[in-house]
Each structure stands twice: as structure tokens, then as C-alpha cells.
Short mmCIF file of N, CA and C in Angstrom, two decimals:
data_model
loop_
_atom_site.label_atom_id
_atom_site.label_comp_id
_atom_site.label_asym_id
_atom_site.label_seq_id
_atom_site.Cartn_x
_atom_site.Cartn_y
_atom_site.Cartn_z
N UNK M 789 166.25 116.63 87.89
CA UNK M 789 167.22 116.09 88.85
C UNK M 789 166.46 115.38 89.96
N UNK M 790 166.93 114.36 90.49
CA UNK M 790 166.76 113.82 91.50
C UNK M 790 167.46 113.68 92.35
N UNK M 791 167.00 113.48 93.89
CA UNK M 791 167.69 113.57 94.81
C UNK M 791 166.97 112.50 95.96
N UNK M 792 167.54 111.23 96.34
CA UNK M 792 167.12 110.06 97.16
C UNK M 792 167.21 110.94 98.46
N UNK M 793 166.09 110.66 98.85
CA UNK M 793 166.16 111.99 100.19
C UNK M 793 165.14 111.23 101.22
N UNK M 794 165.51 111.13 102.50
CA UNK M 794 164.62 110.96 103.95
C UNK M 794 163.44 112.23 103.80
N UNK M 795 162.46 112.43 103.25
CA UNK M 795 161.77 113.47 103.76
C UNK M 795 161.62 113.81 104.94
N UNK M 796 160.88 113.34 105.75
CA UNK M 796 161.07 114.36 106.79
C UNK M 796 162.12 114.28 107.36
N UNK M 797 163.17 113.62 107.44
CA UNK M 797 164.64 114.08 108.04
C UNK M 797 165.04 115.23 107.57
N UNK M 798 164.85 115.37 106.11
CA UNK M 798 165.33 116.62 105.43
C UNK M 798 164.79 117.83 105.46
N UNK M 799 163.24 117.40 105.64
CA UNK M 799 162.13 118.89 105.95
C UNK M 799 162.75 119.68 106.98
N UNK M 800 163.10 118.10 108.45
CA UNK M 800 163.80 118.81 109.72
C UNK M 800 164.48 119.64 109.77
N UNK M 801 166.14 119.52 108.69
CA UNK M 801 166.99 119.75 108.54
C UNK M 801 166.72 121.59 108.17
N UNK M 802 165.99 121.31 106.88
CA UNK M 802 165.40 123.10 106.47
C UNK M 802 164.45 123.91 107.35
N UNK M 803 163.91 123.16 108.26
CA UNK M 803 162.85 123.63 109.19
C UNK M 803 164.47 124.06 109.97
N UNK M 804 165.08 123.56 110.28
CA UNK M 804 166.03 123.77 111.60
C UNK M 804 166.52 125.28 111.55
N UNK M 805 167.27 125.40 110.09
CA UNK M 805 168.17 126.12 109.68
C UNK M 805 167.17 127.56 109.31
N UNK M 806 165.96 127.30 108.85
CA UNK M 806 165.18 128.52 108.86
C UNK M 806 165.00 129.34 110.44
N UNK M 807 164.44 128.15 111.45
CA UNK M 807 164.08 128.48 112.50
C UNK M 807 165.67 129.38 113.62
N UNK M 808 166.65 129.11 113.36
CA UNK M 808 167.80 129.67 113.44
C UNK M 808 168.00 130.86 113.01
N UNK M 809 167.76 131.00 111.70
CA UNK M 809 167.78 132.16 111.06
C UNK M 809 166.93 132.80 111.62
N UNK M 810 165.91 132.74 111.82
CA UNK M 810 164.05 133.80 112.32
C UNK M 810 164.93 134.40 113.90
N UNK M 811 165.75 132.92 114.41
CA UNK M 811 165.90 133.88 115.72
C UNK M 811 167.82 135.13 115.60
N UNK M 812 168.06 134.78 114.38
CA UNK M 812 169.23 135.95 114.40
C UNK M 812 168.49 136.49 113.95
N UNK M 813 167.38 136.87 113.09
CA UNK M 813 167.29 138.50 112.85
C UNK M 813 166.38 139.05 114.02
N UNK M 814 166.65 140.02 114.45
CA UNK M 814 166.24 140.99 115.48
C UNK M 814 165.06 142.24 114.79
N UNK M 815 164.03 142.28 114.71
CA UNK M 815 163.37 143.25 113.75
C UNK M 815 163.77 142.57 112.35
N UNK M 816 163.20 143.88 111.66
CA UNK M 816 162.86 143.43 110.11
C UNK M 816 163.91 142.74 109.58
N UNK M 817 163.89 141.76 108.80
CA UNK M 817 165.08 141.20 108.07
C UNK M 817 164.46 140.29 106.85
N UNK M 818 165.42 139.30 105.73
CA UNK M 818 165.01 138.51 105.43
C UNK M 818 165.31 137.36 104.96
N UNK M 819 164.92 135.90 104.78
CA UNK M 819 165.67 134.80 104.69
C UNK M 819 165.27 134.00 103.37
N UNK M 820 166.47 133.73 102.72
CA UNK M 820 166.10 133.03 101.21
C UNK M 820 166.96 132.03 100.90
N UNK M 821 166.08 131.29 100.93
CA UNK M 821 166.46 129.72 100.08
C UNK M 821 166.80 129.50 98.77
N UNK M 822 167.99 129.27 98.23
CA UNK M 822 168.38 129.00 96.70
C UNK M 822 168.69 127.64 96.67
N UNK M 823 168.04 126.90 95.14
CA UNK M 823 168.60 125.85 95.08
C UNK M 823 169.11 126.00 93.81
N UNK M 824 170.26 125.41 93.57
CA UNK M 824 170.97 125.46 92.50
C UNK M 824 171.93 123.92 91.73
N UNK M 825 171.50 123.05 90.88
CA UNK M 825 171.99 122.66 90.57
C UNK M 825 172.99 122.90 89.84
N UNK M 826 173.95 121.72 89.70
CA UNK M 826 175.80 121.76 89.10
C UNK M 826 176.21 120.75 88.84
N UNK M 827 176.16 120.85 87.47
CA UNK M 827 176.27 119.98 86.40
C UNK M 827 175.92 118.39 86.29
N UNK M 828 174.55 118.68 87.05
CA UNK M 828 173.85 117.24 86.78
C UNK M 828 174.27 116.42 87.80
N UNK M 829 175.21 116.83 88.58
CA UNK M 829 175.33 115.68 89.96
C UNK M 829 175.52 116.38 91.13
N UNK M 830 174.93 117.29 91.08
CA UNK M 830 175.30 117.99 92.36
C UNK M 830 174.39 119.25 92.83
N UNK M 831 173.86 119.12 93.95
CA UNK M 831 172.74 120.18 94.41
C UNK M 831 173.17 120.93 95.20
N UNK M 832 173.06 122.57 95.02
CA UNK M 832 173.42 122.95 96.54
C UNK M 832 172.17 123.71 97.07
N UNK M 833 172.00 123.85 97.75
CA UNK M 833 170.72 124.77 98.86
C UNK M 833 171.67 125.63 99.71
N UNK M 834 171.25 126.94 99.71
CA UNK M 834 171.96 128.36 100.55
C UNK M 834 170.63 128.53 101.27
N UNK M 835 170.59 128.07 102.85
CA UNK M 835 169.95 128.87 103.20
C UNK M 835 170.00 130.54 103.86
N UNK M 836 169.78 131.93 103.19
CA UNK M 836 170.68 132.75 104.05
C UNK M 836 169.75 133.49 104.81
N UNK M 837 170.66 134.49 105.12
CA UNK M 837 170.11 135.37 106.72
C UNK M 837 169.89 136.41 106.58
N UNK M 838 169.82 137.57 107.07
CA UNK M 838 170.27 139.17 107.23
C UNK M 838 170.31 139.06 108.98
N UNK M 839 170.75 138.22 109.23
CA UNK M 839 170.82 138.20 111.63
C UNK M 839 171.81 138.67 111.52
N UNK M 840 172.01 138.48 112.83
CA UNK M 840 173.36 138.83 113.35
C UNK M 840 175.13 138.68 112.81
N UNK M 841 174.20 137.24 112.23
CA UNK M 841 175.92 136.77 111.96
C UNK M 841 176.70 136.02 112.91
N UNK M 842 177.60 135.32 112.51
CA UNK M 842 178.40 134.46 113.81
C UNK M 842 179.55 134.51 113.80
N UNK M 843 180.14 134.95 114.40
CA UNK M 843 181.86 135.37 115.10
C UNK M 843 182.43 134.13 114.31
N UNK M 844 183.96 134.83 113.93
CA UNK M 844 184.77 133.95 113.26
C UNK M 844 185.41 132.37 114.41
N UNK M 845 185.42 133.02 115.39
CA UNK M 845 185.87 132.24 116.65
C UNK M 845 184.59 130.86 116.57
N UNK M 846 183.39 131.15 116.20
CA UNK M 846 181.96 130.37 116.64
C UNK M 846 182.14 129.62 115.54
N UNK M 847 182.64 129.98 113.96
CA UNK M 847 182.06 129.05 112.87
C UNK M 847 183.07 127.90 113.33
N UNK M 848 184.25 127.36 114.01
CA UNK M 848 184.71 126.36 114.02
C UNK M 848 183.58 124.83 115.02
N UNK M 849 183.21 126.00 116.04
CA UNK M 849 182.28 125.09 116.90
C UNK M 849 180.51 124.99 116.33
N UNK M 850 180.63 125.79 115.51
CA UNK M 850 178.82 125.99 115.63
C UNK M 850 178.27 124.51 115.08
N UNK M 851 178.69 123.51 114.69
CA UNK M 851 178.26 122.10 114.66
C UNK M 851 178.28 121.42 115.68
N UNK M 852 179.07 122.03 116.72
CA UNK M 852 179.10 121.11 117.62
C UNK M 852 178.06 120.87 118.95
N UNK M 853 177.75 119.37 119.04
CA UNK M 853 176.29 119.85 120.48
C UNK M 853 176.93 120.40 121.39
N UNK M 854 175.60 121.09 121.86
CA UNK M 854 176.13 122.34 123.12
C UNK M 854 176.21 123.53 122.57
N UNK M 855 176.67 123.91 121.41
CA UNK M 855 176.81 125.09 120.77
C UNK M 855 175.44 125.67 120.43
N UNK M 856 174.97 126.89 121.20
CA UNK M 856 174.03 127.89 120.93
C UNK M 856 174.41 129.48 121.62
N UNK M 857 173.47 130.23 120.81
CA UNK M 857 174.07 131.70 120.73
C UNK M 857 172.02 132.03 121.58
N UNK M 858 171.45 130.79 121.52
CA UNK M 858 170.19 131.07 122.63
C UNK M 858 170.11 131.27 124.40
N UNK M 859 168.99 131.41 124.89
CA UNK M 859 169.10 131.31 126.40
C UNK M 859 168.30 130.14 126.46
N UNK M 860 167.42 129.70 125.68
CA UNK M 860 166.83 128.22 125.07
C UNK M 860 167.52 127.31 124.57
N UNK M 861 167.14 126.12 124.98
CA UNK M 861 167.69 125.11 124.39
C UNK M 861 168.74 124.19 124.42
N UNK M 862 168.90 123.31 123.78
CA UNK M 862 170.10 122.18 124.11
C UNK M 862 171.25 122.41 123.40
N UNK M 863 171.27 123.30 122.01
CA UNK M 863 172.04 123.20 121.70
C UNK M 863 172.32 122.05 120.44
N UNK M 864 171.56 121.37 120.08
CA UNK M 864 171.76 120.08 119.12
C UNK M 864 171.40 120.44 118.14
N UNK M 865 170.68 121.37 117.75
CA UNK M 865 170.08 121.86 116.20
C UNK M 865 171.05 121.56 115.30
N UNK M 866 172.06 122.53 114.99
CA UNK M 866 172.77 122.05 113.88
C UNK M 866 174.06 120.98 114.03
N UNK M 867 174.14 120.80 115.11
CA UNK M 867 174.69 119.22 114.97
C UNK M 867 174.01 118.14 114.75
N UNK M 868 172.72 118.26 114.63
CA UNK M 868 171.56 117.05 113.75
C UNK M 868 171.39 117.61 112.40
N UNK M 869 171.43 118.57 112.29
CA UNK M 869 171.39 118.83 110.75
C UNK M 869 172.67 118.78 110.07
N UNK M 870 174.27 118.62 110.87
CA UNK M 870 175.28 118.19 109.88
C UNK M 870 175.06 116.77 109.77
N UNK M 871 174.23 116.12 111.20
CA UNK M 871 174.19 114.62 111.10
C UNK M 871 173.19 113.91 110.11
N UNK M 872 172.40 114.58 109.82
CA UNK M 872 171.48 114.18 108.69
C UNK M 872 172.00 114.26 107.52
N UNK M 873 172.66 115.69 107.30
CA UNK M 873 173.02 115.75 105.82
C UNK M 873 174.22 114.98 105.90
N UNK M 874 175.48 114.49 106.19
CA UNK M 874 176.51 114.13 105.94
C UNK M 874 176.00 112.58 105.96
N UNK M 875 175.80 112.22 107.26
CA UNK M 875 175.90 110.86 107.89
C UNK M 875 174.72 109.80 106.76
N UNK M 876 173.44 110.57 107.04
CA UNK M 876 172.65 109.74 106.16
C UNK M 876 172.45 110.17 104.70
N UNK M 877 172.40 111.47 104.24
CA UNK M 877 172.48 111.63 103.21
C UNK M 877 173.71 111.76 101.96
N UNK M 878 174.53 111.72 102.60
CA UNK M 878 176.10 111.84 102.31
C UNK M 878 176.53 112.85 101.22
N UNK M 879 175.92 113.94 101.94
CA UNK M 879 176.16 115.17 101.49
C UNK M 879 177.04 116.16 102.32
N UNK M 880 177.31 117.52 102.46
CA UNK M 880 177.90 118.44 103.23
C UNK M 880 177.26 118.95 103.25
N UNK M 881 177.55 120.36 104.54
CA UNK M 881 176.82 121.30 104.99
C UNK M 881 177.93 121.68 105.81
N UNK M 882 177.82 123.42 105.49
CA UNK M 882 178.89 124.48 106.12
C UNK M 882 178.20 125.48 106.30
N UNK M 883 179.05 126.43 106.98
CA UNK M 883 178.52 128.05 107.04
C UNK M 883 179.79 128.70 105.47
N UNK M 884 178.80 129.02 104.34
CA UNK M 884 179.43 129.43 103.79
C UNK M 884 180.07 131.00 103.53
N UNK M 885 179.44 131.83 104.24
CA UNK M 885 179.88 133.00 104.59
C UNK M 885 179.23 133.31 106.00
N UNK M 886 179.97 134.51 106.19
CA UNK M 886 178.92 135.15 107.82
C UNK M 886 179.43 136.35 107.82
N UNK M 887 179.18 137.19 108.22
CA UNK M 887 179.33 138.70 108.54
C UNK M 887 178.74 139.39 110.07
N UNK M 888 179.33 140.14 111.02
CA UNK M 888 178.54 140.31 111.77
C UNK M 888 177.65 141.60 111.31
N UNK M 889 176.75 141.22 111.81
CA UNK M 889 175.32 142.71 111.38
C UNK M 889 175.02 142.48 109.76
N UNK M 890 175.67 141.39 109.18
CA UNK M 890 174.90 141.63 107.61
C UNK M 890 173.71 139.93 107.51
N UNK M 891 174.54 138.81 108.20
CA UNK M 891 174.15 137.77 107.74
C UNK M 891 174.46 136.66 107.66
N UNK M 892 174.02 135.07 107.21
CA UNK M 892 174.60 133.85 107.56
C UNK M 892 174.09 133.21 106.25
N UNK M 893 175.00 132.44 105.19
CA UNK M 893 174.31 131.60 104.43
C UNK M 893 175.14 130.01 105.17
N UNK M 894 174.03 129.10 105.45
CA UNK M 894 174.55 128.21 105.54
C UNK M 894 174.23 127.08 104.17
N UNK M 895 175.27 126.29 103.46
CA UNK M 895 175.10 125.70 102.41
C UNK M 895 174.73 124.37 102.45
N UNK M 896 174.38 123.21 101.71
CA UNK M 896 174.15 122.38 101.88
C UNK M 896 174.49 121.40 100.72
N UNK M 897 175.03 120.77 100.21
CA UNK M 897 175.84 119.86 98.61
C UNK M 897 174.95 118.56 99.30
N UNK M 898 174.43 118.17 98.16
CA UNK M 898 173.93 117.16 97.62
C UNK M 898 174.21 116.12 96.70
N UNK M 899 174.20 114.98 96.54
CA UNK M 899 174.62 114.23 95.06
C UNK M 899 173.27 113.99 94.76
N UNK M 900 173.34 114.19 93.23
CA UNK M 900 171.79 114.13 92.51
C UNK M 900 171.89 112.73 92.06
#
């Protein structure tokens, strides 16, 4: 499979979503990347969590700038990473589950 991809826009994008994850887990935890192709035109990447998790109230905003659960920062992380994957790569990206105290997979669809 192939996938026409910005490298480092996209490295950013997985650098982002890891570095997010490192700061929900609190002590031991751990974070795993799946990639999974579907049926020859379609990629998805799960990046998940064992953090905190994000309130049902948060998954409507958590794309949006300004939105952080830090005492750091601006806030733009994953509103550049929906803007990369959608805008230039013209793919999606969601929070596909969340739990509080278990975890976060956020997903990512691709066209191959």
C-alpha cells in the first residue's frame, strides 16, 4: 500500500498525538500504534492511551485551538493535527473511544 504523504507534516502529526498521550498517563502506563489497512484503499492508524481519558463534554471541543487539559501551552496541537490530516492530506481524524481512568484512542483514515 501506498500512501502520498507530507513527511514531516505527518511525523508532526504522530509526534503530536504520542506526545499528548505521554502527558495523560500519570505513572506507569502504555501507548500503541496500530496500522491497519481496509481493503486496499484505506488506512487507519489508532494511536491509543492508558491516561486519563477525556470527558464526554471535551471530545466535542478537543480539536478546537485553545483547547488543552495542560498548564502549558497554546493549545493548537490537535487542531494542527486535524489540519494536516483532513485539510492537506484529505483524510480524517477523531477520538475514537475515551474512557475516564482507562484511555484515549485517537484514529486517523487515510486513502491509500
Amino acid at each position: 500500500i501506498f500512501l502520498a504523504l507530507n513527511v514531516p507534516l505527518f511525523e508532526w502529526v504522530i509526534e503530536n498525538l504520542i506526545k499528548n498521550a505521554i502527558d495523560a498517563i500519570s505513572g506507569p502506563g502504555s501507548i500503541h500504534i496500530e496500522l491497519s489497512a481496509k481493503d486496499a484503499k484505506w488506512v487507519e492508524i489508532d494511536v491509543s492511551d492508558t491516561g486519563k481519558g477525556i470527558s464526554a463534554k471535551a471530545l466535542k471541543t478537543v480539536f478546537r485551538p485553545g483547547y488543552s487539559t495542560k498548564k502549558r501551552g497554546w493549545g493548537l496541537g490537535l487542531s494542527l493535527v486535524k489540519r494536516i490530516v483532513e485539510e492537506y492530506h484529505k483524510g480524517k481524524v477523531f477520538v475514537l473511544k475515551s474512557e475516564k481512568n482507562v484511555g484515549t484512542t485517537f484514529r486517523i483514515i487515510l486513502k491509500s
